[in-house]
Amino acid sequence: MRNTWILTLASLSAAFLVAGAAPAGAAPAEPNLMGSFREWHVYNAGTGAERSCFAVSPPQQMNPAGANRGAVFFMITSWPGRNVKNQPSVVPGYPYKEMSTVTVQVGSDKFEFFTQNEANAGGAWMESPADEEKLIAALKRGSAMSVTGTSMRGTLTRDNYSLGGISAALDKLSTDCK
């Protein structure tokens, strides 16, 4: 599945822009692969104060299977120039239902994300850096994660991710994105 998953630079760049990696109106920087760790891939993009790095993975299973969606992935981003480290986000491949939330579950731990749409793309983030740290710790301990959200059309989606390689990917992010 990994080879069929590898995102095109265009879709990854577009999703990276939606996820807040580039200033509004700026063209997304082309991401460079820094390493692959089982189901997780680490990239960097940009230079200087706008340099960012991110660990990204596609879901292993998407439900409902036949839903019309674009690129779907979970991303953990660091911006050294902004002093932001390990910020998790969700790219669902569709715009979210207005004012909805997303639930990320790792084992028995559940985390709530707020949603935001821009044009025909949705994204979800956490409010609190303390909650982000708790999620990152849970990801390192876990083996699987699920992400549940609702599309603008009212479709409930549940994406299941493998956490195989997440610790190594986060280590790479930490050591090579300073």
Coordinates of C-alpha atoms in Angstrom, one line a residue:
M1 CA 0.0 0.0 0.0
R2 CA 2.9 2.4 0.7
N3 CA 3.9 2.7 -3.0
T4 CA 0.3 3.3 -4.1
W5 CA 0.0 5.9 -1.3
I6 CA 3.0 8.1 -2.0
L7 CA 1.4 11.5 -2.4
T8 CA 2.0 13.5 -5.5
L9 CA 3.9 16.7 -4.7
A10 CA 1.0 18.7 -5.9
S11 CA -1.5 17.2 -3.5
L12 CA 1.0 17.1 -0.6
S13 CA 1.9 20.7 -1.2
A14 CA -1.7 21.8 -1.5
A15 CA -2.6 20.0 1.7
F16 CA 0.5 21.4 3.4
L17 CA -0.6 24.9 2.5
V18 CA -4.1 24.2 3.9
A19 CA -2.5 22.9 7.1
G20 CA -0.9 26.3 7.7
A21 CA 2.6 25.6 6.6
A22 CA 2.9 28.6 4.3
P23 CA 1.7 32.2 4.6
A24 CA -1.7 33.0 3.1
G25 CA -1.3 33.6 -0.7
A26 CA 2.2 32.1 -0.8
A27 CA 3.0 29.2 -3.1
P28 CA 3.7 26.1 -1.2
A29 CA 7.3 25.0 -1.1
E30 CA 8.1 21.7 -2.7
P31 CA 8.6 19.2 0.1
N32 CA 11.7 17.0 0.3
L33 CA 11.7 13.5 1.7
M34 CA 14.0 13.2 4.8
G35 CA 13.2 9.6 5.6
S36 CA 10.6 6.9 5.7
F37 CA 9.8 4.8 8.8
R38 CA 7.3 2.0 8.1
E39 CA 4.0 3.9 7.7
W40 CA 5.3 7.4 8.4
H41 CA 7.3 9.7 6.1
V42 CA 9.2 12.8 7.2
Y43 CA 9.5 15.8 4.9
N44 CA 10.9 19.4 5.0
A45 CA 10.0 22.4 3.0
G46 CA 11.0 26.0 2.8
T47 CA 14.1 27.8 4.1
G48 CA 15.1 30.1 6.9
A49 CA 12.3 31.4 9.1
E50 CA 9.7 29.7 6.8
R51 CA 11.4 26.3 7.1
S52 CA 9.0 23.5 8.3
C53 CA 9.2 19.8 8.7
F54 CA 6.5 17.2 9.0
A55 CA 5.8 13.6 9.6
V56 CA 2.9 12.3 7.6
S57 CA 1.0 9.0 7.1
P58 CA -2.0 7.9 5.1
P59 CA -4.8 5.9 6.7
Q60 CA -4.6 2.1 6.4
Q61 CA -8.4 2.0 6.1
M62 CA -11.0 4.7 5.2
N63 CA -14.7 4.3 6.1
P64 CA -17.0 4.5 4.3
A65 CA -14.8 3.0 1.6
G66 CA -16.6 4.5 -1.4
A67 CA -16.8 8.1 -0.1
N68 CA -15.6 10.7 -2.6
R69 CA -12.5 12.2 -1.0
G70 CA -9.2 13.8 -2.0
A71 CA -5.8 13.1 -0.3
V72 CA -6.3 11.9 3.3
F73 CA -3.6 11.9 5.9
F74 CA -2.5 12.7 9.5
M75 CA 0.4 15.2 9.8
I76 CA 2.7 16.3 12.7
T77 CA 4.4 19.6 11.8
S78 CA 7.3 21.6 13.3
W79 CA 8.3 25.2 12.4
P80 CA 11.7 25.9 14.0
G81 CA 11.5 29.7 13.1
R82 CA 8.1 30.0 14.8
N83 CA 9.2 27.9 17.8
V84 CA 6.4 25.4 17.0
K85 CA 7.1 21.7 17.6
N86 CA 5.0 18.6 16.9
Q87 CA 1.7 20.2 16.0
P88 CA -0.7 17.5 14.9
S89 CA -3.3 18.1 12.2
V90 CA -5.8 16.1 10.1
V91 CA -6.3 16.4 6.3
P92 CA -9.6 14.6 5.6
G93 CA -9.9 14.9 1.8
Y94 CA -13.1 16.9 2.1
P95 CA -14.5 20.1 3.8
Y96 CA -15.8 19.5 7.3
K97 CA -19.3 20.2 8.5
E98 CA -19.4 23.7 9.9
M99 CA -18.7 24.0 13.6
S100 CA -18.0 20.3 13.9
T101 CA -15.1 18.6 15.8
V102 CA -12.9 15.7 15.0
T103 CA -12.1 12.9 17.4
V104 CA -8.7 11.2 17.4
Q105 CA -8.5 8.0 19.4
V106 CA -5.3 6.2 20.4
G107 CA -6.2 3.2 22.6
S108 CA -8.7 4.5 25.2
D109 CA -7.4 8.1 25.0
K110 CA -9.6 10.5 23.0
F111 CA -8.5 13.9 21.7
E112 CA -10.7 16.6 20.2
F113 CA -9.7 18.8 17.3
F114 CA -11.4 21.9 15.9
T115 CA -12.1 22.1 12.2
Q116 CA -11.6 24.8 9.6
N117 CA -12.4 24.8 5.9
E118 CA -10.7 26.8 3.2
A119 CA -12.3 26.6 -0.3
N120 CA -13.0 22.9 -0.8
A121 CA -10.5 21.6 1.7
G122 CA -10.8 20.9 5.4
G123 CA -8.3 20.6 8.2
A124 CA -8.4 20.0 11.9
W125 CA -6.1 21.1 14.7
M126 CA -5.9 21.0 18.5
E127 CA -6.5 24.1 20.6
S128 CA -3.9 23.5 23.3
P129 CA -0.1 22.8 23.1
A130 CA -0.5 20.8 26.4
D131 CA -3.1 18.5 24.7
E132 CA -0.8 18.2 21.6
E133 CA 1.9 16.9 23.9
K134 CA -0.5 14.4 25.5
L135 CA -1.5 13.2 22.0
I136 CA 2.2 12.9 20.9
A137 CA 2.9 10.8 24.0
A138 CA -0.1 8.6 23.3
L139 CA 1.0 8.1 19.6
K140 CA 4.4 6.9 20.8
R141 CA 2.8 4.4 23.1
G142 CA 0.1 3.2 20.7
S143 CA 0.0 0.9 17.8
A144 CA -3.1 2.3 16.0
M145 CA -5.1 5.5 15.8
S146 CA -8.6 6.3 14.5
V147 CA -9.8 9.7 13.2
T148 CA -13.5 10.4 13.1
G149 CA -15.1 13.4 11.5
T150 CA -18.2 14.6 9.6
S151 CA -18.1 16.0 6.1
M152 CA -20.0 19.1 5.0
R153 CA -22.5 16.7 3.3
G154 CA -23.1 14.9 6.7
T155 CA -21.0 11.8 5.9
L156 CA -19.4 10.4 9.1
T157 CA -15.9 9.1 8.3
R158 CA -13.6 7.0 10.3
D159 CA -10.0 6.6 9.2
N160 CA -7.7 4.0 10.8
Y161 CA -3.9 4.6 10.9
S162 CA -1.0 2.4 11.8
L163 CA 1.4 4.0 14.3
G164 CA 4.2 1.7 13.1
G165 CA 7.3 3.9 12.7
I166 CA 5.8 7.0 14.4
S167 CA 8.5 7.1 17.2
A168 CA 11.3 6.9 14.7
A169 CA 9.6 9.6 12.5
L170 CA 9.2 11.9 15.4
D171 CA 12.8 11.4 16.4
K172 CA 13.9 12.3 12.9
L173 CA 11.6 15.4 13.1
S174 CA 13.1 16.4 16.4
T175 CA 16.8 15.9 15.5
D176 CA 16.7 17.2 11.9
C177 CA 14.3 20.1 12.2
K178 CA 16.0 22.6 14.5

